[in-house]
Short mmCIF file of C-alpha atoms in Angstrom, two decimals:
data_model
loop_
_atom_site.label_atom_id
_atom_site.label_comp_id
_atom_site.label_asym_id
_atom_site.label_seq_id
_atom_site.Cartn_x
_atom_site.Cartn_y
_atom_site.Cartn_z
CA UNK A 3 81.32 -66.09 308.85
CA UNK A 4 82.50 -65.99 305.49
CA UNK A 5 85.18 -68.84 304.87
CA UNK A 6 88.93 -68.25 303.35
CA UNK A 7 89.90 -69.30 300.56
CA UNK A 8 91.06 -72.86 299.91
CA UNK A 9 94.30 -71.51 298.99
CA UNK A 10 95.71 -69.30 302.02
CA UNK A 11 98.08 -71.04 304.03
CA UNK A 12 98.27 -73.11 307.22
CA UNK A 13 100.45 -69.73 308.17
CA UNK A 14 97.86 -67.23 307.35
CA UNK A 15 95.25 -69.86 309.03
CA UNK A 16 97.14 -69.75 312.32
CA UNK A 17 97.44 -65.53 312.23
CA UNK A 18 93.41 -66.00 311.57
CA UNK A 19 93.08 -68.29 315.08
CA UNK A 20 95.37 -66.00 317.23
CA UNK A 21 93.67 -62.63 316.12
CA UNK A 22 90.00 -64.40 316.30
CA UNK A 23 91.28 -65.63 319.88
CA UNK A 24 93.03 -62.03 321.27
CA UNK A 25 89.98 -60.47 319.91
CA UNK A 26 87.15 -63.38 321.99
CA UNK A 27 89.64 -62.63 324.70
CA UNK A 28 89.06 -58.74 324.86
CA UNK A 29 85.85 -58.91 325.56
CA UNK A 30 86.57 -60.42 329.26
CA UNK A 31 88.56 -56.95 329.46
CA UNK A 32 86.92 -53.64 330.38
CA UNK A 33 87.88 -50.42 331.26
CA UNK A 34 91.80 -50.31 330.64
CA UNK A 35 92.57 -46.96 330.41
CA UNK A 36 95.22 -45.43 327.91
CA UNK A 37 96.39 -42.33 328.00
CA UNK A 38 99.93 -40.47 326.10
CA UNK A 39 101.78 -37.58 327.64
CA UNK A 40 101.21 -34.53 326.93
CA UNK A 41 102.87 -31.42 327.79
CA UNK A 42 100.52 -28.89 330.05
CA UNK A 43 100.07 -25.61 331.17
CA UNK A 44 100.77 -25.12 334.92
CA UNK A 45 97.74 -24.77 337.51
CA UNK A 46 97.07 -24.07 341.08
CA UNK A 47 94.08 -24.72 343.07
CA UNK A 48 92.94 -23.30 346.50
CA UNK A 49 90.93 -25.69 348.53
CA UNK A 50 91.28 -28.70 351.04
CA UNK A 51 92.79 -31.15 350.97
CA UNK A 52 91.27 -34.53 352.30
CA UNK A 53 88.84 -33.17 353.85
CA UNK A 54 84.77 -33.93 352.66
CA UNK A 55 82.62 -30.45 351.92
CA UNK A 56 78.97 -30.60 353.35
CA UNK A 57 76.36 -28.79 351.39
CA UNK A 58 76.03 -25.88 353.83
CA UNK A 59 79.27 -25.21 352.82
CA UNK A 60 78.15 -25.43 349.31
CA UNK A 61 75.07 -23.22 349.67
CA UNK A 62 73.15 -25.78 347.61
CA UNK A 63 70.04 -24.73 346.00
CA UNK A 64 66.61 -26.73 347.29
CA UNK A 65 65.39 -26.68 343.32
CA UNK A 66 66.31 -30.75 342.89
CA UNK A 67 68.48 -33.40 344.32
CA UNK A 68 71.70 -31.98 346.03
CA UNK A 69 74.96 -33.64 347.03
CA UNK A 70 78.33 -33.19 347.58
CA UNK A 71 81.27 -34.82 346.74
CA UNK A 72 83.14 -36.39 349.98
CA UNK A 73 87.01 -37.28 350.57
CA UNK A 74 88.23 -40.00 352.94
CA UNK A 75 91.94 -41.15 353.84
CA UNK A 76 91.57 -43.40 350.41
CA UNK A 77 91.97 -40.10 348.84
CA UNK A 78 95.29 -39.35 349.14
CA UNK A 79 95.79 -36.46 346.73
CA UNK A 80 92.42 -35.59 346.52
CA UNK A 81 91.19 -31.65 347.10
CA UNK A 82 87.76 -29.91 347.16
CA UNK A 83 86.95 -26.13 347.29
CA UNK A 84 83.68 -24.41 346.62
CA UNK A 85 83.28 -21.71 344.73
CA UNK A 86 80.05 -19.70 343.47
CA UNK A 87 77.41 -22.39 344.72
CA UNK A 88 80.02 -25.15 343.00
CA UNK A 89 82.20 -27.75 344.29
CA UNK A 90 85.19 -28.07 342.76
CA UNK A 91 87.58 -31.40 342.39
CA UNK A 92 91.18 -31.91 341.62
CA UNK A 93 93.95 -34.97 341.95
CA UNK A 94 97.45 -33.22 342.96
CA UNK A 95 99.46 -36.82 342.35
CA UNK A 96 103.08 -35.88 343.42
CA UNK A 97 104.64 -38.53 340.07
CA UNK A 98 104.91 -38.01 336.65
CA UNK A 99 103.14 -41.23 335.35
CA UNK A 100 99.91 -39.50 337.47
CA UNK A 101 97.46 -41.18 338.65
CA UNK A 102 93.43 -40.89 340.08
CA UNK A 103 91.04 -39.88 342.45
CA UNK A 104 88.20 -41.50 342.43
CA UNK A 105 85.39 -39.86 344.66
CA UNK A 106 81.69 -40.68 345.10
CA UNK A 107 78.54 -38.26 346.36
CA UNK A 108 77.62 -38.04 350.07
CA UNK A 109 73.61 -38.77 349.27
CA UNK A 110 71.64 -42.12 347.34
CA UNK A 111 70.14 -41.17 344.77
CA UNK A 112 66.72 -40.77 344.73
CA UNK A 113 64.21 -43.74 344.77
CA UNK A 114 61.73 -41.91 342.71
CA UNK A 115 61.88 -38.68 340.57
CA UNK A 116 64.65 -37.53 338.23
CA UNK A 117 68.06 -36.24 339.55
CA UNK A 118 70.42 -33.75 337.50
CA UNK A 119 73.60 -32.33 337.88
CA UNK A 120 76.21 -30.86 335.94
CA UNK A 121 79.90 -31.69 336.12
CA UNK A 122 82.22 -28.82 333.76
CA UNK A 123 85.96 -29.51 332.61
CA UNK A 124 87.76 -26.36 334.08
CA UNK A 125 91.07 -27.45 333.59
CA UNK A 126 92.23 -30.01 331.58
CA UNK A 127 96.41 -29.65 330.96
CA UNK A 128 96.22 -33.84 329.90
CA UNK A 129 95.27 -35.93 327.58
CA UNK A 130 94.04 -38.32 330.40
CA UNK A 131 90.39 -39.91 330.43
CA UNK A 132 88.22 -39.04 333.01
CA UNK A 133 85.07 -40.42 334.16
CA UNK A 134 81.60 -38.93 335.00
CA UNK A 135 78.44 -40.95 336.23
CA UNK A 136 76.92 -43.14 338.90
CA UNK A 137 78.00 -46.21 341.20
CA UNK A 138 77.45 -48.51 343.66
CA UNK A 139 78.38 -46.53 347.44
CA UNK A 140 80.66 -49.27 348.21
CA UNK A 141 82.61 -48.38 345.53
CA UNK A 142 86.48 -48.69 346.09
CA UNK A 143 87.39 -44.94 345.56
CA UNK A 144 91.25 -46.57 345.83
CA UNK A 145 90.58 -48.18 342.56
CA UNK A 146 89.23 -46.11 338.99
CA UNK A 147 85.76 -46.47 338.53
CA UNK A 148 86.70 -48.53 335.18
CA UNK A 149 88.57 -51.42 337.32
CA UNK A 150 85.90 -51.27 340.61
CA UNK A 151 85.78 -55.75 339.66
CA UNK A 152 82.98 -55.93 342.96
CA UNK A 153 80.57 -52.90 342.49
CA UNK A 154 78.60 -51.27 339.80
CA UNK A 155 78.83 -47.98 337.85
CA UNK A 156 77.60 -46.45 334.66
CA UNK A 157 79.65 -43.55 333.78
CA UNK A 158 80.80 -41.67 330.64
CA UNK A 159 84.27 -41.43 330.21
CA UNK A 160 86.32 -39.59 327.20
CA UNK A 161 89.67 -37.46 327.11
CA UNK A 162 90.36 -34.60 324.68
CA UNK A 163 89.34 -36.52 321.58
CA UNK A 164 87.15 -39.55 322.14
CA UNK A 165 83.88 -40.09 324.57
CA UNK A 166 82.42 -43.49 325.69
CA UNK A 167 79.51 -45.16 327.61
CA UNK A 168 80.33 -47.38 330.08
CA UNK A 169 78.17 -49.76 332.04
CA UNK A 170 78.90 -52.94 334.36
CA UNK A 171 77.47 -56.24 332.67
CA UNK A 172 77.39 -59.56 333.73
CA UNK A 173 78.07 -62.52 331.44
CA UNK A 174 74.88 -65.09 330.06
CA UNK A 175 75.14 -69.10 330.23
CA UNK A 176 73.40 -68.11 326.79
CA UNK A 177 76.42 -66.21 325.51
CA UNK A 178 78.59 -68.68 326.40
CA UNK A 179 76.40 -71.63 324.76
CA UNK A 180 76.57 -69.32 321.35
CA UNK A 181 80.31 -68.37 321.59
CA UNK A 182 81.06 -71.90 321.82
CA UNK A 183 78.57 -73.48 319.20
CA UNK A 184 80.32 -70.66 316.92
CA UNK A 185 83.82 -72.12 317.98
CA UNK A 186 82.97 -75.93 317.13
CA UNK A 187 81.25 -74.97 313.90
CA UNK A 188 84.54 -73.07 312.97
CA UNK A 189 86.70 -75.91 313.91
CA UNK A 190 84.45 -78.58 311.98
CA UNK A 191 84.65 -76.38 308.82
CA UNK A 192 88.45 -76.12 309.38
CA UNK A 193 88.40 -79.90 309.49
CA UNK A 194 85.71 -81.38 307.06
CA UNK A 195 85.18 -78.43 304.44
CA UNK A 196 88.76 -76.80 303.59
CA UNK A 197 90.52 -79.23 305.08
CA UNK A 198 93.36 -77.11 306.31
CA UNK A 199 93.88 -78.80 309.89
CA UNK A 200 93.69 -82.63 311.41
CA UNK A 201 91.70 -83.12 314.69
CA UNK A 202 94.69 -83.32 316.50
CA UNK A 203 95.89 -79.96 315.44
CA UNK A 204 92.29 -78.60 315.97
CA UNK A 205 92.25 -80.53 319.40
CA UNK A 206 95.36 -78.49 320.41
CA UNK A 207 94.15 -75.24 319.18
CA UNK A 208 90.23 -75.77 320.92
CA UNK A 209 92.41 -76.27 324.28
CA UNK A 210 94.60 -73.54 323.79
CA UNK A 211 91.53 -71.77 323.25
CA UNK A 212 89.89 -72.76 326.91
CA UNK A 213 89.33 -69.16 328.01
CA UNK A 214 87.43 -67.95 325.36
CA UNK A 215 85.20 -71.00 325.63
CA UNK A 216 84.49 -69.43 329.35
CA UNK A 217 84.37 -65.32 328.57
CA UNK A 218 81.14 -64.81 329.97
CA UNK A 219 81.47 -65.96 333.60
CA UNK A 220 82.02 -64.16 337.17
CA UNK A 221 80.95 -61.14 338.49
CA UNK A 222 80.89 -59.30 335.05
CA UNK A 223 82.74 -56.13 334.36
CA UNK A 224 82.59 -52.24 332.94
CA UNK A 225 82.45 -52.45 329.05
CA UNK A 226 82.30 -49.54 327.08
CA UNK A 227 80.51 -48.63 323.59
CA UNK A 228 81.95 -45.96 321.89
CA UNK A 229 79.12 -43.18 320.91
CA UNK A 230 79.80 -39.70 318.40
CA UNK A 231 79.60 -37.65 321.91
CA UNK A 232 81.34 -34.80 322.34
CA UNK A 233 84.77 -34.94 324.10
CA UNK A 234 85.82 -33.83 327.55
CA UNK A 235 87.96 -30.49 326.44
CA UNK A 236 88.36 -27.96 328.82
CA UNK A 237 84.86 -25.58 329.41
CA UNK A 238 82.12 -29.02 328.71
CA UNK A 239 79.99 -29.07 330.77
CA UNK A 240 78.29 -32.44 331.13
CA UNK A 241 74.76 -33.38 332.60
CA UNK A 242 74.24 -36.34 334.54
CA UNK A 243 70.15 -37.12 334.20
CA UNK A 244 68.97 -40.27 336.02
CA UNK A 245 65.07 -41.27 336.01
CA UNK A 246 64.05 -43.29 338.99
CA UNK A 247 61.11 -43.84 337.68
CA UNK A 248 61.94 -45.46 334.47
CA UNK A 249 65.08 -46.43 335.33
CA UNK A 250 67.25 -44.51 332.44
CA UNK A 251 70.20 -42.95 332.18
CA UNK A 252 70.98 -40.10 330.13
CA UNK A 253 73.48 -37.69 329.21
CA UNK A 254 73.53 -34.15 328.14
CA UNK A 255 76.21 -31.73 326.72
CA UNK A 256 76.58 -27.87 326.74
CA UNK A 257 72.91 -27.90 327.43
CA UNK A 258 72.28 -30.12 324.36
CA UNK A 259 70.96 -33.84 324.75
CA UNK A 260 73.02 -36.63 323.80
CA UNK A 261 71.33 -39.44 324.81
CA UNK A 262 69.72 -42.61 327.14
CA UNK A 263 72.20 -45.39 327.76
CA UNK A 264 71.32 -49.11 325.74
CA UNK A 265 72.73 -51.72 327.04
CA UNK A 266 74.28 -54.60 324.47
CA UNK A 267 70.88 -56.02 323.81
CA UNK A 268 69.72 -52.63 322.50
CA UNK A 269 67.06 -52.19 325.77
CA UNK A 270 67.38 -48.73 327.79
CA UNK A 271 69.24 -49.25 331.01
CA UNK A 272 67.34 -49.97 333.69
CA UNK A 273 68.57 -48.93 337.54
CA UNK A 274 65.42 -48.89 339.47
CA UNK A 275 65.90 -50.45 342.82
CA UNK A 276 69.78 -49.98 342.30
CA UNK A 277 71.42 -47.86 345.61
CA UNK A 278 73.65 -45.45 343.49
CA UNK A 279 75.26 -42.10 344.20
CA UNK A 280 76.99 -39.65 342.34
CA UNK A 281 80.87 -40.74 341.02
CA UNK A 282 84.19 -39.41 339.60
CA UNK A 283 87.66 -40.63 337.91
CA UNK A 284 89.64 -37.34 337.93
CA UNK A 285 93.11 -37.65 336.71
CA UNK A 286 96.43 -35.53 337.71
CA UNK A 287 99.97 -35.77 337.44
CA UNK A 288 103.43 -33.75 337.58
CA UNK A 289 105.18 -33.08 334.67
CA UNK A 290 108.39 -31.38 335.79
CA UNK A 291 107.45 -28.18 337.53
CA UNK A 292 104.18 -28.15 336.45
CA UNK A 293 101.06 -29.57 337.66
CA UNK A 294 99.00 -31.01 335.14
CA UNK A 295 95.65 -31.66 336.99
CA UNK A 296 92.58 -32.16 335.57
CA UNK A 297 89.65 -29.87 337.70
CA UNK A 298 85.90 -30.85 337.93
CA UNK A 299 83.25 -27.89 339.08
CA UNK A 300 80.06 -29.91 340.14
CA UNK A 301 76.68 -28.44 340.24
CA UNK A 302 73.75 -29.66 341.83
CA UNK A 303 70.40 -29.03 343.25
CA UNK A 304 68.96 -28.09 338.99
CA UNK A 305 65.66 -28.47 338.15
CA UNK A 306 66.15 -31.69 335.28
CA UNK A 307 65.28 -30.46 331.51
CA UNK A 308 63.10 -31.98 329.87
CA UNK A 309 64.25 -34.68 327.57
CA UNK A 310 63.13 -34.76 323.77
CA UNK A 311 60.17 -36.36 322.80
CA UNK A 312 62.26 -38.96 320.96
CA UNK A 313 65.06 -39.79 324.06
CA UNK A 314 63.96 -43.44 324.12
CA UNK A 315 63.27 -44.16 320.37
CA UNK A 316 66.55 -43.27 319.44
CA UNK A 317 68.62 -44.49 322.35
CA UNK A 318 72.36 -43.56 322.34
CA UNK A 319 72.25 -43.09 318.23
CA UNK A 320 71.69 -39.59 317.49
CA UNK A 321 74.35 -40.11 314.86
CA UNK A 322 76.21 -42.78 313.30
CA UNK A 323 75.58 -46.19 315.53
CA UNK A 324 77.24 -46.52 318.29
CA UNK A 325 80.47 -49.04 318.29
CA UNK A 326 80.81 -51.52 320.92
CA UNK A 327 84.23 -51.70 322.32
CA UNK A 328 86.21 -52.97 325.40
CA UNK A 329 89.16 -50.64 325.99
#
């Protein structure tokens, strides 16, 4: 922390407090999605609506783990088709604000072994994030995967310009304890050193401050880091590689691979033991006549590639560092 300067003012001391204290509070935030509007090209998709696709129906090669995606009466505006050995996915939400589907795999993951798929952008008339990756089976497909507060998921999600990595943590009575040393040692050198405040004032401000003295407590929640991934424009096609036997989570590209998931404390993910299936965010609205929807073609049943020689040695950074970020 590198102290002000005796001579700013009790004003610019107070701006200091509230933007230390929205930023503390962010961090209890994760997964708020923001997206503009956009004008879009119409679409139309054939499929059905509702209704859950077995993998007979998707002709599913025996190569490597196979799924398919499944609907229930949570997903309202949900619709699946199949087309050349693919599944495909769209949201047809009736408003113009939109809204999403989300929609989770009909098999667990394997205990052992890698599992791959592929997931391509077909269609993607909207600025609107979508999300790609693994969670919990309990999963409330009512909710995004981003605000699913009672189950677990790991998931990339990005729109037309920016790509993150999200994973569900859990807060530390360690984090806390630092967080709040931090806070008194601010407050003291407020006091004693500069001077600028009274312990009543700081008394007021330390209770006003209560919920940042507590961030790191509950269930936990989905926080994101931002990585330099490619986006998810219309024709990516991104691969979803999980190692059962390791644990790891990576992420592919076009073919190209981007990277094993860190957590916070710079270790790879580990989901061994975790029951996890495939999962989806997809996105649609209407904007005046047209439908601007985003569609999903899921393949499964791939051999995995093989990951470089360096996956774990260079994590998620295979480019600038990673930024960690709550949205």
């Amino acid at each position: 922390l590198k102290p002000p300067q005796p001579s700013l003012s009790m004003a610019q001391v107070a701006m200091t407090l509230r933007s230390r204290r929205r930023t503390a509070l962010a961090l209890a935030v994760a997964g708020v999605v923001a997206w503009r509007c956009v004008s879009g090209v119409s679409s139309t998709f054939v499929g059905i609506a509702g209704r859950a696709l077995g993998r007979s129906a998707l002709a599913a090669r025996e190569a490597g783990y196979s799924f398919a995606f499944q609907s229930n009466d949570d997903n309202e505006h949900l619709r699946l088709a199949t087309r050349d050995e693919a599944q495909r996915l769209t949201t047809d939400n009736p408003t113009q604000r939109g809204g999403y589907s989300t929609v989770l795999g009909d098999t667990e993951l394997p205990k052992s072994g890698r599992a791959y798929w592929e997931v391509k952008i077909v269609r993607k008339p909207n600025d609107a994030w979508e999300y790609i990756g693994v969670a919990d089976p309990k999963t409330d497909v009512k909710a995004i995967l981003t605000k699913n507060k009672d189950s677990t998921g790991y998931f990339i999600g990005g729109n037309l310009e920016e790509t993150m990595v999200y994973q569900h943590m859990v807060g530390k009575k360690e984090w806390n304890a630092a967080l709040n040393a931090y806070e008194d040692k601010f407050y003291s050198w407020l006091i004693d050193d500069i001077q600028f405040i009274d312990k009543k004032q700081a008394a007021s401000a330390m209770k006003d401050n209560i919920p940042v003295k507590n961030i790191w407590t509950g269930k936990g929640s989905h926080v994101g880091f931002s990585v330099p991934w490619p986006s998810l424009k219309p024709g990516r096609v991104i691969g979803v590689d999980v190692n059962m036997d390791d644990g790891t989570l990576a992420y592919w590209a076009d073919g190209e691979f981007l990277g094993v998931v860190m957590t916070a404390e710079g270790k790879p993910l580990d989901l061994k033991g975790k029951k996890l299936v495939p999962a989806v965010s997809i996105f649609g609205r209407l904007h005046g006549p047209d439908k601007q929807s985003t569609v999903m073609e899921v393949t499964t049943g791939m051999d995995p590639p093989a990951r470089p020689a360096d996956a774990m040695e260079k994590g998620m950074v295979r480019g600038p560092n990673p930024e960690f970020v709550t949205a």
